[in-house]
mmCIF file of C-alpha atoms and ligand atoms in Angstrom:
data_model
loop_
_atom_site.group_PDB
_atom_site.id
_atom_site.type_symbol
_atom_site.label_atom_id
_atom_site.label_comp_id
_atom_site.label_asym_id
_atom_site.label_seq_id
_atom_site.Cartn_x
_atom_site.Cartn_y
_atom_site.Cartn_z
ATOM 1 C CA UNK P 12 8.089 37.936 -60.159
ATOM 2 C CA UNK P 13 4.920 37.106 -58.035
ATOM 3 C CA UNK P 14 1.753 37.663 -59.714
ATOM 4 C CA UNK P 15 -0.417 40.108 -57.612
ATOM 5 C CA UNK P 16 -4.085 40.705 -58.184
ATOM 6 C CA UNK P 17 -6.345 43.281 -56.308
ATOM 7 C CA UNK P 18 -10.156 42.194 -55.912
ATOM 8 C CA UNK P 19 -11.982 45.683 -54.957
ATOM 9 C CA UNK P 20 -15.475 46.182 -54.051
ATOM 10 C CA UNK P 21 -17.767 47.602 -51.262
ATOM 11 C CA UNK P 22 -18.049 44.080 -49.710
ATOM 12 C CA UNK P 23 -20.935 45.627 -47.459
ATOM 13 C CA UNK P 24 -21.174 42.750 -46.410
ATOM 14 C CA UNK P 25 -19.028 40.235 -48.039
ATOM 15 C CA UNK P 26 -21.328 37.289 -49.683
ATOM 16 C CA UNK P 27 -20.619 33.800 -50.541
ATOM 17 C CA UNK P 28 -20.721 35.015 -54.242
ATOM 18 C CA UNK P 29 -17.658 37.324 -53.316
ATOM 19 C CA UNK P 30 -16.025 34.679 -51.455
ATOM 20 C CA UNK P 31 -16.078 32.449 -54.394
ATOM 21 C CA UNK P 32 -14.520 34.952 -56.821
ATOM 22 C CA UNK P 33 -11.613 35.357 -54.206
ATOM 23 C CA UNK P 34 -11.054 31.801 -53.800
ATOM 24 C CA UNK P 35 -10.990 31.471 -57.596
ATOM 25 C CA UNK P 36 -8.571 34.447 -57.819
ATOM 26 C CA UNK P 37 -6.503 32.597 -55.527
ATOM 27 C CA UNK P 38 -5.913 29.799 -57.819
ATOM 28 C CA UNK P 39 -4.723 32.145 -60.590
ATOM 29 C CA UNK P 40 -2.421 34.553 -58.625
ATOM 30 C CA UNK P 41 0.394 34.274 -56.151
ATOM 31 C CA UNK P 42 -1.114 37.190 -54.018
ATOM 32 C CA UNK P 43 -4.760 38.685 -53.928
ATOM 33 C CA UNK P 44 -5.542 41.755 -51.900
ATOM 34 C CA UNK P 45 -9.079 41.863 -51.296
ATOM 35 C CA UNK P 46 -9.561 45.616 -51.116
ATOM 36 C CA UNK P 47 -12.735 47.317 -49.339
ATOM 37 C CA UNK P 48 -13.263 50.438 -51.060
ATOM 38 C CA UNK P 49 -15.148 53.531 -49.686
ATOM 39 C CA UNK P 50 -17.729 53.913 -52.570
ATOM 40 C CA UNK P 51 -19.012 57.563 -52.136
ATOM 41 C CA UNK P 52 -22.263 56.769 -54.100
ATOM 42 C CA UNK P 53 -23.381 54.200 -51.740
ATOM 43 C CA UNK P 54 -24.628 54.697 -47.797
ATOM 44 C CA UNK P 55 -22.663 51.784 -46.112
ATOM 45 C CA UNK P 56 -24.304 49.269 -43.288
ATOM 46 C CA UNK P 57 -20.852 48.282 -41.940
ATOM 47 C CA UNK P 58 -17.749 50.752 -41.530
ATOM 48 C CA UNK P 59 -14.784 49.931 -43.426
ATOM 49 C CA UNK P 60 -13.118 48.277 -40.218
ATOM 50 C CA UNK P 61 -16.367 46.034 -39.766
ATOM 51 C CA UNK P 62 -15.915 44.818 -43.336
ATOM 52 C CA UNK P 63 -12.523 44.080 -43.220
ATOM 53 C CA UNK P 64 -13.007 42.121 -39.797
ATOM 54 C CA UNK P 65 -16.186 40.245 -41.614
ATOM 55 C CA UNK P 66 -13.966 39.263 -44.345
ATOM 56 C CA UNK P 67 -11.101 37.972 -42.177
ATOM 57 C CA UNK P 68 -13.327 36.303 -39.986
ATOM 58 C CA UNK P 69 -15.245 34.413 -43.184
ATOM 59 C CA UNK P 70 -12.059 33.373 -44.662
ATOM 60 C CA UNK P 71 -10.332 32.026 -41.699
ATOM 61 C CA UNK P 72 -10.974 28.226 -41.680
ATOM 62 C CA UNK P 73 -11.724 28.594 -45.369
ATOM 63 C CA UNK P 74 -9.337 26.837 -47.761
ATOM 64 C CA UNK P 75 -9.527 30.052 -49.698
ATOM 65 C CA UNK P 76 -5.805 30.678 -50.306
ATOM 66 C CA UNK P 77 -4.815 27.820 -52.522
ATOM 67 C CA UNK P 78 -1.245 28.447 -51.755
ATOM 68 C CA UNK P 79 -1.741 32.349 -52.500
ATOM 69 C CA UNK P 80 -1.306 35.070 -50.250
ATOM 70 C CA UNK P 81 -4.538 36.846 -49.195
ATOM 71 C CA UNK P 82 -4.311 40.071 -47.860
ATOM 72 C CA UNK P 83 -7.522 42.204 -46.941
ATOM 73 C CA UNK P 84 -7.162 46.031 -47.007
ATOM 74 C CA UNK P 85 -8.978 49.180 -47.377
ATOM 75 C CA UNK P 86 -9.012 52.209 -49.836
ATOM 76 C CA UNK P 87 -10.747 55.088 -47.769
ATOM 77 C CA UNK P 88 -10.096 57.352 -50.824
ATOM 78 C CA UNK P 89 -7.868 57.742 -53.612
ATOM 79 C CA UNK P 90 -7.670 55.772 -57.024
ATOM 80 C CA UNK P 91 -7.894 52.027 -57.169
ATOM 81 C CA UNK P 92 -5.125 51.987 -59.787
ATOM 82 C CA UNK P 93 -2.935 53.931 -57.372
ATOM 83 C CA UNK P 94 -3.415 51.233 -54.771
ATOM 84 C CA UNK P 95 -2.696 48.437 -57.372
ATOM 85 C CA UNK P 96 0.484 50.379 -58.606
ATOM 86 C CA UNK P 97 1.512 50.685 -54.740
ATOM 87 C CA UNK P 98 1.309 46.829 -54.059
ATOM 88 C CA UNK P 99 2.878 45.866 -57.590
ATOM 89 C CA UNK P 100 -0.538 44.372 -58.973
ATOM 90 C CA UNK P 101 -0.944 43.364 -62.371
ATOM 91 C CA UNK P 102 -4.567 42.796 -62.452
ATOM 92 C CA UNK P 103 -7.851 43.720 -61.118
ATOM 93 C CA UNK P 104 -10.405 41.021 -60.442
ATOM 94 C CA UNK P 105 -14.155 41.591 -60.811
ATOM 95 C CA UNK P 106 -16.979 38.951 -60.571
ATOM 96 C CA UNK P 107 -19.559 38.997 -63.088
ATOM 97 C CA UNK P 108 -23.037 37.821 -62.530
ATOM 98 C CA UNK P 109 -25.024 39.241 -65.468
ATOM 99 C CA UNK P 110 -24.805 41.631 -68.537
ATOM 100 C CA UNK P 111 -25.879 44.159 -66.140
ATOM 101 C CA UNK P 112 -22.516 43.683 -64.124
ATOM 102 C CA UNK P 113 -20.703 43.499 -67.460
ATOM 103 C CA UNK P 114 -22.136 46.880 -68.599
ATOM 104 C CA UNK P 115 -21.513 48.469 -65.248
ATOM 105 C CA UNK P 116 -17.751 46.946 -64.986
ATOM 106 C CA UNK P 117 -16.644 47.520 -68.736
ATOM 107 C CA UNK P 118 -16.367 51.353 -68.649
ATOM 108 C CA UNK P 119 -14.401 51.290 -65.483
ATOM 109 C CA UNK P 120 -12.052 48.430 -66.786
ATOM 110 C CA UNK P 121 -11.205 50.605 -69.781
ATOM 111 C CA UNK P 122 -10.706 53.791 -67.648
ATOM 112 C CA UNK P 123 -8.358 51.735 -65.264
ATOM 113 C CA UNK P 124 -6.499 50.564 -68.329
ATOM 114 C CA UNK P 125 -6.532 54.104 -69.518
ATOM 115 C CA UNK P 126 -5.180 55.490 -66.198
ATOM 116 C CA UNK P 127 -2.277 52.789 -65.561
ATOM 117 C CA UNK P 128 -2.228 49.983 -67.938
ATOM 118 C CA UNK P 129 -3.807 47.417 -65.464
ATOM 119 C CA UNK P 130 -5.890 44.668 -66.903
ATOM 120 C CA UNK P 131 -9.065 43.652 -65.326
ATOM 121 C CA UNK P 132 -9.859 40.070 -65.200
ATOM 122 C CA UNK P 133 -13.815 39.342 -65.185
ATOM 123 C CA UNK P 134 -14.484 35.980 -63.629
ATOM 124 C CA UNK P 135 -18.129 34.689 -64.290
ATOM 125 C CA UNK P 136 -19.977 34.027 -60.953
ATOM 126 C CA UNK P 137 -20.895 30.663 -60.436
ATOM 127 C CA UNK P 138 -24.492 30.361 -61.275
ATOM 128 C CA UNK P 139 -25.514 29.109 -57.728
ATOM 129 C CA UNK P 140 -24.258 32.547 -56.538
ATOM 130 C CA UNK P 141 -25.525 34.667 -59.614
ATOM 131 C CA UNK P 142 -28.609 36.066 -57.848
ATOM 132 C CA UNK P 143 -26.792 37.165 -54.528
ATOM 133 C CA UNK P 144 -26.001 40.673 -54.024
ATOM 134 C CA UNK P 145 -24.966 42.463 -50.821
ATOM 135 C CA UNK P 146 -28.227 44.811 -51.051
ATOM 136 C CA UNK P 147 -30.544 41.879 -51.372
ATOM 137 C CA UNK P 148 -28.794 39.964 -48.594
ATOM 138 C CA UNK P 149 -29.221 43.142 -46.324
ATOM 139 C CA UNK P 150 -32.918 43.437 -47.328
ATOM 140 C CA UNK P 151 -33.671 39.773 -46.478
ATOM 141 C CA UNK P 152 -32.036 40.180 -43.478
ATOM 142 C CA UNK P 153 -33.665 43.464 -42.310
ATOM 143 C CA UNK P 154 -37.158 41.860 -43.309
ATOM 144 C CA UNK P 155 -36.312 38.787 -40.812
ATOM 145 C CA UNK P 156 -35.412 36.336 -43.388
ATOM 146 C CA UNK P 157 -32.643 33.784 -43.177
ATOM 147 C CA UNK P 158 -29.552 34.661 -44.989
ATOM 148 C CA UNK P 159 -27.658 31.556 -44.051
ATOM 149 C CA UNK P 160 -27.454 30.457 -47.557
ATOM 150 C CA UNK P 161 -26.075 33.726 -48.935
ATOM 151 C CA UNK P 162 -23.250 34.664 -46.420
ATOM 152 C CA UNK P 163 -20.832 33.061 -43.995
ATOM 153 C CA UNK P 164 -21.810 32.486 -40.477
ATOM 154 C CA UNK P 165 -20.097 35.522 -38.977
ATOM 155 C CA UNK P 166 -21.654 37.927 -41.739
ATOM 156 C CA UNK P 167 -25.196 36.345 -40.857
ATOM 157 C CA UNK P 168 -24.355 37.143 -37.126
ATOM 158 C CA UNK P 169 -23.463 40.654 -37.998
ATOM 159 C CA UNK P 170 -26.580 41.201 -40.034
ATOM 160 C CA UNK P 171 -28.760 39.742 -37.689
ATOM 161 C CA UNK P 172 -27.249 42.263 -34.934
ATOM 162 C CA UNK P 173 -27.577 45.344 -36.997
HETATM 163 O O1 LIG W 19 -18.906 46.687 -54.976
HETATM 164 P P1 LIG W 19 -19.077 48.147 -55.838
HETATM 165 O O2 LIG W 19 -19.555 49.011 -55.058
HETATM 166 O O3 LIG W 19 -19.708 47.869 -57.095
HETATM 167 O O4 LIG W 19 -17.203 48.406 -56.126
HETATM 168 C C1 LIG W 19 -17.144 49.491 -57.019
HETATM 169 C C2 LIG W 19 -15.570 50.051 -56.826
HETATM 170 C C3 LIG W 19 -15.107 50.259 -55.395
HETATM 171 C C4 LIG W 19 -14.798 48.855 -57.378
HETATM 172 C C5 LIG W 19 -15.541 50.987 -57.613
HETATM 173 O O5 LIG W 19 -16.342 52.321 -57.346
HETATM 174 C C6 LIG W 19 -13.957 51.689 -57.576
HETATM 175 O O6 LIG W 19 -13.198 51.054 -58.343
HETATM 176 N N1 LIG W 19 -13.618 52.644 -56.898
HETATM 177 C C7 LIG W 19 -12.191 53.078 -56.564
HETATM 178 C C8 LIG W 19 -12.089 54.791 -57.139
HETATM 179 C C9 LIG W 19 -11.604 54.663 -58.592
HETATM 180 O O7 LIG W 19 -10.455 54.185 -58.825
HETATM 181 N N2 LIG W 19 -12.457 55.022 -59.650
HETATM 182 C C10 LIG W 19 -11.868 55.173 -60.928
HETATM 183 C C11 LIG W 19 -12.032 53.913 -61.489
HETATM 184 S S1 LIG W 19 -13.253 53.727 -62.743
#
């Protein structure tokens, strides 16, 4: 039976830190769904479709899949665990940069396990990406800074055009 994981997030936009977590998930699972989730608590810069396109452009040409099947999908509404159940995923993957991330993620991991017995795998962010977030990257780009160190070239172009 294939081991399937879902890597969910807003990905508004995807950063090199996110791509590193996705690549590492692809080493552990046969199939990884990078799931772009609508978060009603956040006003997005990019539409769900734009975010999917930026992820697909970012992973094209990268040896991200490590033999795994990588699928990019959206969850405009509904529970993450329902999507996970539909695709037969046994695990959720989350990247952890600091204890702030852990404080935010731990209750969600417990709720997801309560709801559907889905385990969450916390993957420690590589220290070189530990300070990168989508919101910081947007701020730097908006103020005219160079974001090439933080995002893929297609994402940098999209940020500069927005
Ligand atoms: O990148 P983000 O915004 O920190 O990701 C948060 C996200 C999208 C993973 C989280 O909001 C989520 O899981 N949303 C799906 C809705 C859901 O299932 N909620 C209950 C789980 S606690």
